[in-house]
Coordinates of C-alpha atoms in Angstrom, one line a residue:
X2 CA -2.5 -5.1 13.6
X3 CA -1.7 -7.7 16.2
X4 CA -3.1 -7.5 19.8
X5 CA 0.0 -6.0 21.4
X6 CA 0.9 -3.3 18.5
X7 CA -0.2 0.2 19.0
X8 CA -0.5 2.5 16.0
X9 CA 0.7 6.1 15.6
X10 CA -0.3 7.6 12.2
X11 CA 0.6 10.9 10.6
X12 CA 0.3 11.1 6.7
X13 CA 2.6 8.6 5.1
X14 CA 4.5 7.8 8.3
X15 CA 3.3 5.2 10.9
X16 CA 4.9 3.6 13.9
X17 CA 3.7 0.2 15.4
X18 CA 5.2 -0.2 19.0
X19 CA 4.6 -2.6 21.8
X20 CA 3.1 -2.1 25.2
X21 CA 6.2 -0.7 26.5
X22 CA 7.0 1.5 23.5
X23 CA 9.6 -1.0 22.0
X24 CA 10.0 -2.0 18.4
X25 CA 11.2 -5.6 18.3
X26 CA 11.5 -6.3 14.6
X27 CA 10.3 -9.8 15.2
X28 CA 8.0 -11.0 12.4
X29 CA 5.0 -12.6 13.9
X30 CA 1.7 -13.9 12.7
X31 CA 0.3 -10.3 12.2
X32 CA 1.5 -7.0 11.0
X33 CA 5.3 -6.2 12.0
X34 CA 6.2 -3.4 14.3
X35 CA 8.5 -0.6 13.3
X36 CA 8.7 3.0 11.9
X37 CA 7.4 3.0 8.3
X38 CA 7.6 5.8 5.8
X39 CA 6.5 5.4 2.1
X40 CA 6.2 1.7 2.2
X41 CA 9.7 1.0 3.8
X42 CA 10.6 0.3 7.4
X43 CA 13.0 2.9 8.7
X44 CA 13.4 1.7 12.2
X45 CA 13.3 -2.1 12.7
X46 CA 14.6 -2.0 16.3
X47 CA 14.0 0.4 19.1
X48 CA 14.4 -1.4 22.5
X49 CA 14.9 0.2 25.8
X50 CA 17.0 -1.3 28.6
X51 CA 17.9 0.0 32.0
X52 CA 21.0 -1.4 33.7
X53 CA 20.8 -4.2 31.3
X54 CA 17.4 -5.5 31.7
X55 CA 14.1 -4.8 29.9
X56 CA 11.7 -2.8 32.2
X57 CA 8.1 -3.9 32.4
X58 CA 5.2 -1.8 31.7
X59 CA 3.4 -0.7 34.9
X60 CA 1.0 1.3 32.5
X61 CA 1.1 0.0 29.1
X62 CA 0.7 2.2 25.8
X63 CA -3.1 2.9 25.3
X64 CA -4.8 3.9 22.0
X65 CA -4.1 7.3 20.9
X66 CA -2.1 9.8 18.7
X67 CA 0.7 9.8 21.5
X68 CA 2.2 6.5 23.0
X69 CA 2.5 7.0 26.8
X70 CA 3.5 4.3 29.1
X71 CA 5.1 4.0 32.7
X72 CA 7.9 1.5 33.1
X73 CA 9.5 -0.1 36.1
X74 CA 12.3 -2.6 36.7
X75 CA 11.0 -6.2 37.3
X76 CA 10.9 -7.2 40.9
X77 CA 8.7 -8.5 43.6
X78 CA 6.4 -7.2 46.2
X79 CA 9.4 -7.1 48.7
X80 CA 11.6 -5.2 46.2
X81 CA 9.9 -1.8 45.5
X82 CA 11.3 -0.3 42.2
X83 CA 14.5 1.8 42.5
X84 CA 13.2 4.0 39.6
X85 CA 10.3 4.7 37.4
X86 CA 10.4 5.4 33.6
X87 CA 7.9 7.7 31.9
X88 CA 8.0 7.2 28.2
X89 CA 6.3 9.3 25.6
X90 CA 6.4 8.8 21.7
X91 CA 4.8 10.4 18.6
X92 CA 5.2 10.5 14.8
X93 CA 5.2 13.4 12.4
X94 CA 5.8 13.6 8.7
X95 CA 9.0 11.3 8.2
X96 CA 9.7 11.5 11.8
X97 CA 9.4 9.7 15.2
X98 CA 10.2 11.5 18.4
X99 CA 10.5 10.2 22.1
X100 CA 11.0 11.6 25.4
X101 CA 12.3 9.7 28.2
X102 CA 12.2 10.7 32.0
X103 CA 13.7 8.5 34.6
X104 CA 12.9 9.3 38.2
X105 CA 14.7 7.8 41.2
X106 CA 12.7 6.4 43.9
X107 CA 15.6 6.2 46.3
X108 CA 16.7 8.5 49.1
X109 CA 20.3 8.3 48.2
X110 CA 22.3 9.2 45.0
X111 CA 22.1 6.4 42.4
X112 CA 23.5 5.8 38.9
X113 CA 21.4 4.3 36.2
X114 CA 22.7 2.9 32.8
X115 CA 20.0 3.5 30.1
X116 CA 20.3 2.2 26.6
X117 CA 18.3 2.2 23.3
X118 CA 19.1 -0.6 21.0
X119 CA 18.4 0.7 17.4
X120 CA 18.5 -0.6 13.9
X121 CA 16.8 0.1 10.3
X122 CA 16.5 -2.8 8.1
X123 CA 14.7 -0.6 5.2
X124 CA 12.5 -3.7 4.5
X125 CA 9.9 -3.1 1.8
X126 CA 6.2 -3.6 3.4
X127 CA 5.6 -6.3 0.6
X128 CA 8.4 -8.4 2.0
X129 CA 6.8 -8.2 5.5
X130 CA 3.4 -9.6 4.4
X131 CA 2.5 -13.2 5.2
X132 CA 2.4 -14.5 1.7
X133 CA 5.8 -16.1 1.9
X134 CA 7.2 -14.4 -1.2
X135 CA 11.0 -13.5 -1.4
X136 CA 12.7 -10.9 -3.4
X137 CA 16.2 -10.8 -4.7
X138 CA 18.1 -7.6 -3.9
X139 CA 21.2 -7.8 -5.8
X140 CA 23.9 -5.5 -4.8
X141 CA 22.0 -4.1 -1.8
X142 CA 24.2 -2.7 1.1
X143 CA 23.5 -1.4 4.5
X144 CA 25.8 0.6 6.5
X145 CA 25.9 2.5 10.0
X146 CA 27.8 5.6 11.0
X147 CA 28.1 7.2 14.4
X148 CA 27.4 11.0 14.6
X149 CA 28.2 13.5 17.3
X150 CA 24.7 13.2 18.8
X151 CA 23.6 9.8 17.6
X152 CA 24.0 7.7 14.4
X153 CA 22.8 7.1 10.9
X154 CA 21.7 4.1 9.1
X155 CA 21.9 4.1 5.3
X156 CA 20.7 1.7 2.5
X157 CA 21.7 1.5 -1.1
X158 CA 20.6 -0.6 -4.0
X159 CA 21.7 0.9 -7.4
X160 CA 20.2 4.2 -7.6
X161 CA 18.1 3.5 -4.7
X162 CA 19.1 5.5 -1.5
X163 CA 17.4 5.8 1.8
X164 CA 18.5 6.7 5.3
X165 CA 17.5 7.1 8.9
X166 CA 19.1 9.4 11.3
X167 CA 18.9 9.0 15.2
X168 CA 19.8 12.0 17.2
X169 CA 19.7 12.5 21.1
X170 CA 19.9 15.3 23.6
X171 CA 22.0 14.9 25.6
X172 CA 24.2 12.9 23.2
X173 CA 24.9 9.4 24.1
X174 CA 28.0 8.7 26.1
X175 CA 28.7 5.7 23.9
X176 CA 27.5 3.9 20.8
X177 CA 28.3 0.3 21.0
X178 CA 28.0 -2.6 18.4
X179 CA 26.0 -5.6 19.1
X180 CA 27.1 -8.1 16.9
X181 CA 23.7 -8.1 15.1
X182 CA 24.1 -4.9 12.9
X183 CA 21.9 -3.0 15.4
X184 CA 23.7 -0.3 17.5
X185 CA 23.3 0.5 21.2
X186 CA 23.1 4.2 22.5
X187 CA 24.1 4.2 26.1
X188 CA 23.8 6.9 28.7
X189 CA 25.0 6.8 32.2
X190 CA 22.9 8.9 34.3
X191 CA 23.9 10.0 37.9
X192 CA 20.4 10.8 39.8
X193 CA 20.2 12.8 42.9
X194 CA 17.9 11.4 45.8
X195 CA 14.4 11.3 44.2
X196 CA 16.1 13.1 41.3
X197 CA 15.1 12.9 37.6
X198 CA 16.9 12.9 34.2
X199 CA 15.4 13.4 30.7
X200 CA 16.5 12.4 27.1
X201 CA 14.9 13.7 24.0
X202 CA 15.4 11.4 21.0
X203 CA 14.6 12.1 17.4
X204 CA 14.4 10.0 14.4
X205 CA 14.2 11.4 10.9
X206 CA 13.3 9.0 7.9
X207 CA 14.6 10.0 4.5
X208 CA 13.0 7.6 1.8
X209 CA 14.5 7.5 -1.6
X210 CA 13.9 10.7 -3.7
X211 CA 12.8 12.7 -0.5
X212 CA 14.5 16.1 -0.8
X213 CA 12.3 18.1 1.5
X214 CA 13.6 20.3 4.3
X215 CA 11.9 18.6 7.1
X216 CA 12.2 20.1 10.8
X217 CA 11.6 17.5 13.4
X218 CA 10.1 19.0 16.6
X219 CA 11.9 18.2 19.8
X220 CA 9.1 16.6 21.8
X221 CA 6.1 14.3 21.3
X222 CA 4.0 17.0 22.8
X223 CA 4.9 19.4 19.9
X224 CA 4.0 16.8 17.3
X225 CA 0.8 16.0 19.1
X226 CA -0.1 19.7 19.1
X227 CA 0.4 19.6 15.3
X228 CA -1.8 16.7 14.8
X229 CA -4.6 18.0 17.2
X230 CA -4.6 21.3 15.1
X231 CA -5.1 19.4 11.9
X232 CA -7.7 17.3 13.4
X233 CA -9.6 20.3 14.6
X234 CA -9.5 21.6 11.1
X235 CA -11.3 18.5 10.0
X236 CA -14.0 18.7 12.5
X237 CA -14.5 22.4 12.6
X238 CA -17.7 23.6 10.9
X239 CA -19.4 20.1 10.8
X240 CA -22.9 20.0 12.4
X241 CA -23.3 16.9 14.3
X242 CA -26.7 15.4 15.3
X243 CA -27.5 16.9 18.6
X244 CA -30.3 14.2 19.3
X245 CA -27.9 11.2 18.5
X246 CA -24.6 11.8 20.6
X247 CA -23.1 8.4 19.6
X248 CA -23.4 9.3 15.9
X249 CA -22.0 12.6 16.6
X250 CA -19.0 11.1 18.5
X251 CA -18.5 8.6 15.6
X252 CA -18.4 11.4 13.2
X253 CA -16.1 13.3 15.1
X254 CA -13.8 10.5 15.6
X255 CA -13.9 9.6 11.8
X256 CA -12.9 13.0 10.8
X257 CA -10.2 13.1 13.4
X258 CA -8.8 9.9 12.1
X259 CA -9.3 11.1 8.5
X260 CA -7.0 14.1 9.3
X261 CA -4.2 11.8 10.3
X262 CA -4.6 9.8 6.9
X263 CA -4.0 12.7 4.4
X264 CA -0.9 12.1 2.3
X265 CA 0.6 14.3 -0.5
X266 CA -0.2 13.5 -4.2
X267 CA 0.5 15.4 -7.5
X268 CA -2.2 17.2 -9.4
X269 CA -2.8 17.7 -13.0
X270 CA -0.4 20.6 -13.1
X271 CA 2.2 19.3 -10.9
X272 CA 0.7 21.0 -7.7
X273 CA 0.7 19.1 -4.5
X274 CA -2.6 18.2 -3.2
X275 CA -3.5 16.1 0.0
X276 CA -5.6 13.0 -0.5
X277 CA -6.9 10.3 1.9
X278 CA -4.8 7.3 2.0
X279 CA -6.6 4.0 2.2
X280 CA -5.6 3.0 5.7
X281 CA -2.9 1.7 8.1
X282 CA -0.8 -0.2 8.5
X283 CA -0.9 -2.1 5.0
X284 CA -2.4 0.8 2.7
X285 CA -1.1 4.2 3.8
X286 CA -1.0 5.0 0.3
X287 CA -3.3 6.3 -2.7
X288 CA -5.8 3.7 -3.7
X289 CA -8.3 4.8 -6.2
X290 CA -11.4 3.1 -5.3
X291 CA -10.8 3.9 -1.4
X292 CA -10.0 7.6 -2.0
X293 CA -13.2 8.1 -4.2
X294 CA -15.6 6.5 -1.9
X295 CA -14.1 8.2 1.0
X296 CA -14.4 11.6 -0.7
X297 CA -18.1 10.7 -1.8
X298 CA -18.9 10.0 1.9
X299 CA -17.4 13.3 3.0
X300 CA -18.7 15.3 0.3
X301 CA -21.5 17.2 1.9
X302 CA -19.1 18.0 4.9
X303 CA -15.7 18.2 3.4
X304 CA -15.9 18.7 -0.5
X305 CA -12.2 19.7 -0.5
X306 CA -11.4 16.0 -0.4
X307 CA -13.0 15.5 -3.7
X308 CA -11.4 18.7 -5.2
X309 CA -8.2 17.1 -4.3
X310 CA -8.7 13.4 -5.1
X311 CA -10.2 14.0 -8.7
X312 CA -7.1 15.9 -10.1
X313 CA -4.8 13.5 -8.2
X314 CA -6.4 10.5 -10.0
X315 CA -6.9 12.3 -13.3
X316 CA -2.9 12.8 -13.2
X317 CA -2.3 9.1 -12.9
X318 CA -5.0 8.1 -15.5
X319 CA -3.6 5.5 -17.9
X320 CA -2.7 6.8 -21.4
X321 CA -1.5 3.6 -22.9
X322 CA -1.6 -0.3 -22.3
X323 CA 0.7 -1.9 -19.8
X324 CA 0.6 -5.6 -19.3
X325 CA 2.2 -6.0 -15.8
X326 CA 0.3 -2.8 -14.4
X327 CA -3.0 -3.8 -16.1
X328 CA -3.2 -0.3 -17.6
X329 CA -5.5 0.6 -20.6
X330 CA -6.1 4.2 -22.0
X331 CA -8.6 6.0 -19.8
X332 CA -8.3 3.7 -16.7
X333 CA -8.2 5.1 -13.3
X334 CA -5.5 3.9 -11.2
X335 CA -6.1 1.2 -8.5
X336 CA -2.9 1.7 -6.3
X337 CA 0.2 3.9 -6.2
X338 CA 3.3 2.5 -4.5
X339 CA 6.6 4.5 -3.6
X340 CA 8.8 1.5 -2.3
X341 CA 11.9 -0.1 -3.4
X342 CA 10.1 -3.3 -4.9
X343 CA 7.8 -1.1 -7.0
X344 CA 10.7 1.0 -8.1
X345 CA 12.6 -1.9 -9.6
X346 CA 9.4 -3.5 -10.9
X347 CA 9.6 -6.5 -8.6
X348 CA 5.9 -5.7 -7.7
X349 CA 3.5 -4.2 -10.2
X350 CA 2.1 -1.6 -7.8
X351 CA 4.0 1.5 -8.5
X352 CA 1.1 2.3 -10.6
X353 CA -1.3 -0.5 -10.7
X354 CA -4.7 -0.4 -12.6
X355 CA -6.3 -3.8 -11.5
X356 CA -9.6 -2.2 -10.7
X357 CA -12.9 -2.5 -12.6
X358 CA -14.7 0.0 -10.5
X359 CA -12.3 3.1 -9.8
X360 CA -13.1 4.3 -13.3
X361 CA -16.8 4.5 -13.0
X362 CA -16.4 5.9 -9.4
X363 CA -14.1 8.7 -10.7
X364 CA -17.1 9.7 -13.0
X365 CA -19.6 9.2 -10.0
X366 CA -17.6 11.5 -7.8
X367 CA -17.0 14.1 -10.5
X368 CA -20.7 14.3 -11.1
X369 CA -21.7 14.4 -7.5
X370 CA -19.0 17.0 -6.7
X371 CA -20.4 19.4 -9.4
X372 CA -24.0 18.8 -8.3
X373 CA -23.1 19.5 -4.5
X374 CA -20.7 22.5 -4.9
X375 CA -21.7 24.0 -8.2
X376 CA -18.0 24.1 -9.1
X377 CA -18.2 23.6 -13.0
X378 CA -14.5 24.7 -13.4
X379 CA -13.3 21.4 -12.1
X380 CA -15.6 19.8 -14.6
X381 CA -14.4 21.6 -17.4
X382 CA -10.7 21.2 -16.4
X383 CA -11.4 17.4 -16.1
X384 CA -13.6 16.9 -19.2
X385 CA -10.9 15.2 -21.4
X386 CA -10.2 12.8 -18.3
X387 CA -13.9 12.2 -17.9
X388 CA -14.5 11.5 -21.5
X389 CA -11.4 9.1 -21.6
X390 CA -12.8 7.3 -18.6
X391 CA -16.2 6.8 -20.3
X392 CA -14.4 5.6 -23.4
X393 CA -12.5 3.0 -21.3
X394 CA -15.8 1.7 -19.8
X395 CA -17.3 1.4 -23.4
X396 CA -14.3 -0.1 -25.0
X397 CA -11.6 -1.8 -22.8
X398 CA -14.0 -2.0 -19.8
X399 CA -16.3 -4.3 -21.9
X400 CA -19.8 -2.4 -21.9
X401 CA -19.9 -2.4 -25.7
X402 CA -18.5 -5.9 -26.4
X403 CA -19.7 -7.9 -23.3
X404 CA -22.6 -5.6 -22.3
X405 CA -21.0 -5.2 -18.9
X406 CA -17.8 -4.0 -17.2
X407 CA -15.6 -7.1 -17.0
X408 CA -12.2 -8.1 -15.4
X409 CA -10.0 -11.0 -15.6
X410 CA -7.8 -12.4 -13.0
X411 CA -4.3 -10.8 -13.1
X412 CA -1.7 -13.6 -12.3
X413 CA 0.8 -11.1 -11.1
X414 CA -1.6 -8.8 -9.2
X415 CA -5.2 -9.2 -8.1
X416 CA -7.5 -12.2 -9.1
X417 CA -10.5 -10.3 -8.2
X418 CA -10.6 -6.5 -9.1
X419 CA -13.9 -5.3 -7.6
X420 CA -14.1 -3.9 -4.0
X421 CA -14.1 -7.7 -2.8
X422 CA -10.6 -8.2 -4.2
X423 CA -9.6 -11.3 -2.1
X424 CA -9.0 -14.6 -3.8
X425 CA -12.3 -16.6 -3.6
X426 CA -14.3 -13.4 -2.8
X427 CA -16.5 -13.9 -5.9
X428 CA -17.8 -17.3 -5.6
X429 CA -21.1 -19.3 -5.9
X430 CA -23.4 -20.1 -2.9
X431 CA -21.4 -23.4 -2.7
X432 CA -18.0 -21.6 -2.5
X433 CA -16.8 -22.6 -6.0
X434 CA -15.2 -19.8 -8.0
X435 CA -16.3 -18.8 -11.4
X436 CA -13.9 -19.4 -14.3
X437 CA -12.9 -16.9 -17.0
X438 CA -13.9 -13.3 -17.3
X439 CA -16.0 -11.9 -14.5
X440 CA -18.9 -9.3 -14.6
X441 CA -19.3 -8.2 -10.9
X442 CA -22.9 -6.8 -10.1
X443 CA -21.7 -3.9 -8.0
X444 CA -19.5 -2.5 -10.8
X445 CA -22.5 -2.4 -13.1
X446 CA -24.2 -0.2 -10.7
X447 CA -21.4 2.1 -10.6
X448 CA -21.3 2.1 -14.4
X449 CA -24.8 3.0 -14.6
X450 CA -24.6 5.9 -12.1
X451 CA -21.4 7.2 -14.0
X452 CA -23.2 7.2 -17.4
X453 CA -26.1 9.1 -15.9
X454 CA -24.0 11.6 -14.1
X455 CA -21.5 12.2 -17.0
X456 CA -24.6 12.7 -19.2
X457 CA -25.6 15.4 -16.9
X458 CA -22.3 17.2 -17.1
X459 CA -22.1 16.8 -20.7
X460 CA -25.6 18.5 -21.0
X461 CA -25.1 21.2 -18.5
X462 CA -21.3 22.1 -18.4
X463 CA -19.9 20.8 -21.7
X464 CA -22.9 21.8 -23.9
X465 CA -22.9 18.5 -25.8
X466 CA -26.4 17.3 -26.1
X467 CA -25.3 14.5 -28.5
X468 CA -22.9 13.0 -26.2
X469 CA -25.3 13.2 -23.3
X470 CA -28.0 11.5 -25.3
X471 CA -25.4 8.6 -26.2
X472 CA -24.5 8.2 -22.6
X473 CA -28.3 8.2 -21.2
X474 CA -29.1 5.6 -24.0
X475 CA -26.1 3.4 -22.8
X476 CA -27.2 3.7 -19.2
X477 CA -31.0 2.8 -19.9
X478 CA -29.7 -0.3 -22.0
X479 CA -27.4 -1.3 -19.2
X480 CA -30.4 -1.3 -16.8
X481 CA -32.6 -3.4 -18.9
X482 CA -29.8 -5.9 -19.5
X483 CA -28.9 -6.1 -15.8
X484 CA -32.3 -6.9 -14.7
X485 CA -32.7 -9.6 -17.3
X486 CA -29.3 -11.3 -16.8
X487 CA -28.4 -10.8 -13.0
X488 CA -32.0 -11.2 -11.4
X489 CA -32.6 -14.6 -10.0
X490 CA -36.3 -14.8 -9.6
X491 CA -36.3 -18.1 -7.6
X492 CA -34.5 -16.0 -4.9
X493 CA -35.9 -12.5 -5.6
X494 CA -32.2 -11.2 -5.4
X495 CA -29.5 -10.4 -8.0
X496 CA -26.5 -12.7 -8.6
X497 CA -23.2 -11.6 -7.2
X498 CA -21.7 -11.8 -10.7
X499 CA -22.0 -13.4 -14.2
X500 CA -19.0 -15.8 -15.3
X501 CA -17.3 -15.8 -18.6
X502 CA -20.2 -17.8 -20.2
X503 CA -22.6 -15.3 -18.8
X504 CA -23.9 -17.9 -16.1
X505 CA -25.2 -16.5 -12.6
X506 CA -22.6 -16.6 -9.8
X507 CA -25.4 -17.2 -7.3
X508 CA -24.0 -16.4 -3.9
X509 CA -26.4 -14.1 -1.9
X510 CA -24.0 -11.2 -1.2
X511 CA -24.1 -7.6 0.2
X512 CA -23.1 -6.2 -3.3
X513 CA -26.8 -6.0 -4.0
X514 CA -27.0 -3.1 -1.5
X515 CA -24.6 -1.2 -3.9
X516 CA -27.2 -1.6 -6.6
X517 CA -29.5 0.4 -4.4
X518 CA -27.0 3.2 -3.9
X519 CA -26.5 3.6 -7.6
X520 CA -30.2 3.3 -8.5
X521 CA -29.6 0.6 -10.9
X522 CA -32.7 -1.6 -9.8
X523 CA -36.5 -0.8 -10.5
X524 CA -38.3 0.3 -7.5
X525 CA -40.1 -3.2 -7.0
X526 CA -36.9 -5.1 -7.2
X527 CA -35.0 -2.7 -5.0
X528 CA -37.5 -2.8 -2.2
X529 CA -37.2 -6.6 -2.2
X530 CA -33.5 -6.5 -2.1
X531 CA -33.5 -3.8 0.7
X532 CA -35.9 -5.9 3.0
X533 CA -33.9 -9.1 2.2
X534 CA -30.6 -7.5 3.4
X535 CA -32.3 -7.0 6.9
X536 CA -33.1 -10.7 7.4
X537 CA -31.3 -12.6 10.0
X538 CA -28.9 -14.4 7.8
X539 CA -27.7 -11.2 6.3
X540 CA -28.0 -8.8 9.2
X541 CA -25.8 -9.7 12.2
X542 CA -27.1 -7.0 14.4
X543 CA -23.8 -5.1 14.0
X544 CA -24.3 -4.7 10.2
X545 CA -25.0 -6.5 6.9
X546 CA -22.8 -9.4 6.3
X547 CA -20.7 -9.6 3.0
X548 CA -22.3 -13.1 2.4
X549 CA -25.6 -14.2 3.9
X550 CA -25.0 -17.1 6.6
X551 CA -26.3 -20.4 5.8
X552 CA -24.5 -20.7 2.5
X553 CA -21.6 -23.3 2.3
X554 CA -19.4 -20.4 1.2
X555 CA -20.1 -18.3 4.5
X556 CA -17.5 -17.8 6.9
X557 CA -17.8 -15.3 9.7
X558 CA -13.8 -14.6 9.9
X559 CA -13.3 -14.7 6.2
X560 CA -12.3 -11.3 4.8
X561 CA -15.1 -11.0 2.2
X562 CA -17.2 -14.1 2.8
X563 CA -19.4 -13.2 5.7
X564 CA -17.7 -10.3 7.6
X565 CA -19.2 -7.0 8.1
X566 CA -17.7 -4.0 6.4
X567 CA -18.7 -0.4 7.7
X568 CA -18.1 1.2 4.2
X569 CA -20.2 -1.6 2.7
X570 CA -22.9 -1.0 5.2
X571 CA -22.7 2.8 4.6
X572 CA -23.3 2.3 0.9
X573 CA -26.3 0.0 1.6
X574 CA -27.7 2.6 4.1
X575 CA -27.5 5.3 1.5
X576 CA -29.2 2.9 -0.9
X577 CA -32.0 2.0 1.5
X578 CA -32.6 5.6 2.1
X579 CA -32.8 6.2 -1.8
X580 CA -35.5 3.4 -2.3
X581 CA -37.6 5.0 0.7
X582 CA -36.7 2.0 3.0
X583 CA -36.1 4.5 5.9
X584 CA -36.8 2.1 8.7
X585 CA -34.3 -0.3 7.4
X586 CA -31.9 2.4 6.7
X587 CA -32.1 3.3 10.5
X588 CA -31.7 -0.1 11.6
X589 CA -28.5 -0.5 9.9
X590 CA -27.2 2.8 10.9
X591 CA -27.8 2.2 14.6
X592 CA -26.1 -1.2 14.4
X593 CA -23.0 0.5 12.9
X594 CA -22.9 3.4 15.5
X595 CA -23.5 0.8 18.3
X596 CA -20.4 -1.2 17.0
X597 CA -18.4 2.1 17.1
X598 CA -19.6 2.8 20.7
X599 CA -18.0 -0.3 21.8
X600 CA -14.6 0.6 20.4
X601 CA -14.1 4.4 21.2
X602 CA -16.3 5.6 18.3
X603 CA -13.9 4.2 15.9
X604 CA -15.0 1.9 13.1
X605 CA -12.4 -0.5 12.0
X606 CA -12.0 -1.6 8.3
X607 CA -14.0 -4.7 9.0
X608 CA -15.7 -6.8 11.6
X609 CA -16.3 -10.4 12.1
X610 CA -19.7 -11.7 11.0
X611 CA -20.9 -13.3 14.3
X612 CA -24.2 -12.2 15.3
X613 CA -25.3 -9.7 18.1
X614 CA -27.7 -12.2 19.7
X615 CA -24.9 -14.4 20.6
X616 CA -22.0 -11.9 21.0
X617 CA -23.0 -8.7 22.9
X618 CA -20.1 -7.0 21.5
X619 CA -18.7 -7.0 17.9
X620 CA -16.0 -9.6 17.3
X621 CA -12.8 -8.0 15.6
X622 CA -11.5 -9.2 12.5
X623 CA -8.0 -10.3 13.2
X624 CA -6.1 -8.5 10.3
X625 CA -8.2 -5.4 9.9
X626 CA -6.7 -1.9 9.3
X627 CA -6.9 -0.1 12.6
X628 CA -7.6 3.3 10.8
X629 CA -9.1 3.2 7.5
X630 CA -10.6 6.1 5.6
X631 CA -13.7 4.7 4.1
X632 CA -14.7 3.4 7.6
X633 CA -13.7 6.9 9.1
X634 CA -16.1 8.6 6.8
X635 CA -18.8 5.9 7.0
X636 CA -20.6 7.7 9.9
X637 CA -20.8 10.7 7.7
X638 CA -22.6 8.4 5.0
X639 CA -25.0 7.3 7.9
X640 CA -25.7 11.0 8.8
X641 CA -26.5 11.7 5.2
X642 CA -28.7 8.8 5.0
X643 CA -30.7 9.0 8.1
X644 CA -30.0 12.3 9.7
X645 CA -29.9 12.3 13.5
X646 CA -32.7 9.8 13.7

């Protein structure tokens, strides 16, 4: 988010408001403000004026689940404000609630004219991104209707219908046109000497196809109580380290954030389950890779996340080939979108399968879940889906034909389809991009772990010894091939990837730490890699950089070429512990916890790669998700890796 936007999140709903609680609808360099539900903006303006002027923030909105601010009319030292406004806002499931209290500071009766200018443009989130794309919307219409207690905005394009309803108590004295399509709700308030008047405003968003009977609470406080109760459920019962209070606080903050990121999804039998969304603002939806890693990190503490995520992803597993969606039988979905552009096929992300690693991670989570919980019923229920996922890895995924999981750039979607999915993220040390199919190192580690874990399920749950032996042989062969083809002996480090000709993509990258997590490297190689990741060009003091400094490709403010990702570092820490490098694991864990401590114990999606030796506080990455499920559970992974040390 941009610097002056404050994020309120509840499930599939989020609001981004300014310091004074307003929504301007002005598209800036960063993320836009507004009220968003299921990929669409249901409020594009929400601006308060008093006596025709915009008040200034005496106490601006601070970070939190409820937006509170104090406003006064603009003036000078010789003109003490005639009134003070106390504004409070919160979001719920498909709703936005505000309470306004205006208090007179005068000893005589006074009249105040208060107005809220509101609009809903129903813009799809993909239209608001800074990629300068435009989308044709033939036949789309918007309308506005005045109601007894407010107004309603509606949008229609063919069969697509959505609406936003604004209601107020007391009802506005008038609803005025503005000449811009927005409407102005106006109240004339008579205040006694030092008197107070209050308004309650409720906004209900109805995305296309939403037929639920939702009840919007009257006050932000009521919504906040609901969220606090949900956060309490997530934190309750988790044993935090008493000897490391900063890690304990980061774990608690992460679990609370995770509670607000739970969204509905559909399970195998049509049941509703709650799964972790990837992050706000841009990814408040189901992303396969993100939900799987989040569930893995939280597994020892909140196994119910995995029990919901696995059936939800099995229900969306591809059954046939789709060109636009990059679907292939057995493949696990990368991204699920519910917006207008996805509905009409103008973006491929309704169900998009452009991920080379979600499928093996699905198998890794299933095996880890059964190992941790002993719940073999889920493994039996998902046996056909697991076998289909293995078949995809061996067949369409490329393990049999190419020896490795492989992806090709998708012209309509993602160029890179591993976790570093930004353009140019997979590169050589000099920054040049590989041509043709790509075999990313980290995905091979996931595949190795997936084959081994699924072999274990086959032997212990499905009673299929032949299949188990086949998978174990495939895993062993992959391990041997990888160390032969990826290892760069002159650098004592694995390549980031192989290109279409099998040539090494030689950038030194943090993905090597994922190989430690999956156990793909021999012990000698693993120890070399683990110690190398803690050298100064990799380790910033706040974490391991995605790309080692000193390479021409390195940039500390690049999304994937030198930044520091908490979830990446969590995997690295787990991997270091797996290879017995406990001192190194503690070093990375302490760096991340220190970074979280500087930002209210919350880890963002990504940090800039600037070193701690020259920057005593971590430098933010300018476009990071403020709340991100993998980062929220990263402290739990650190706790698993190093305990309370």
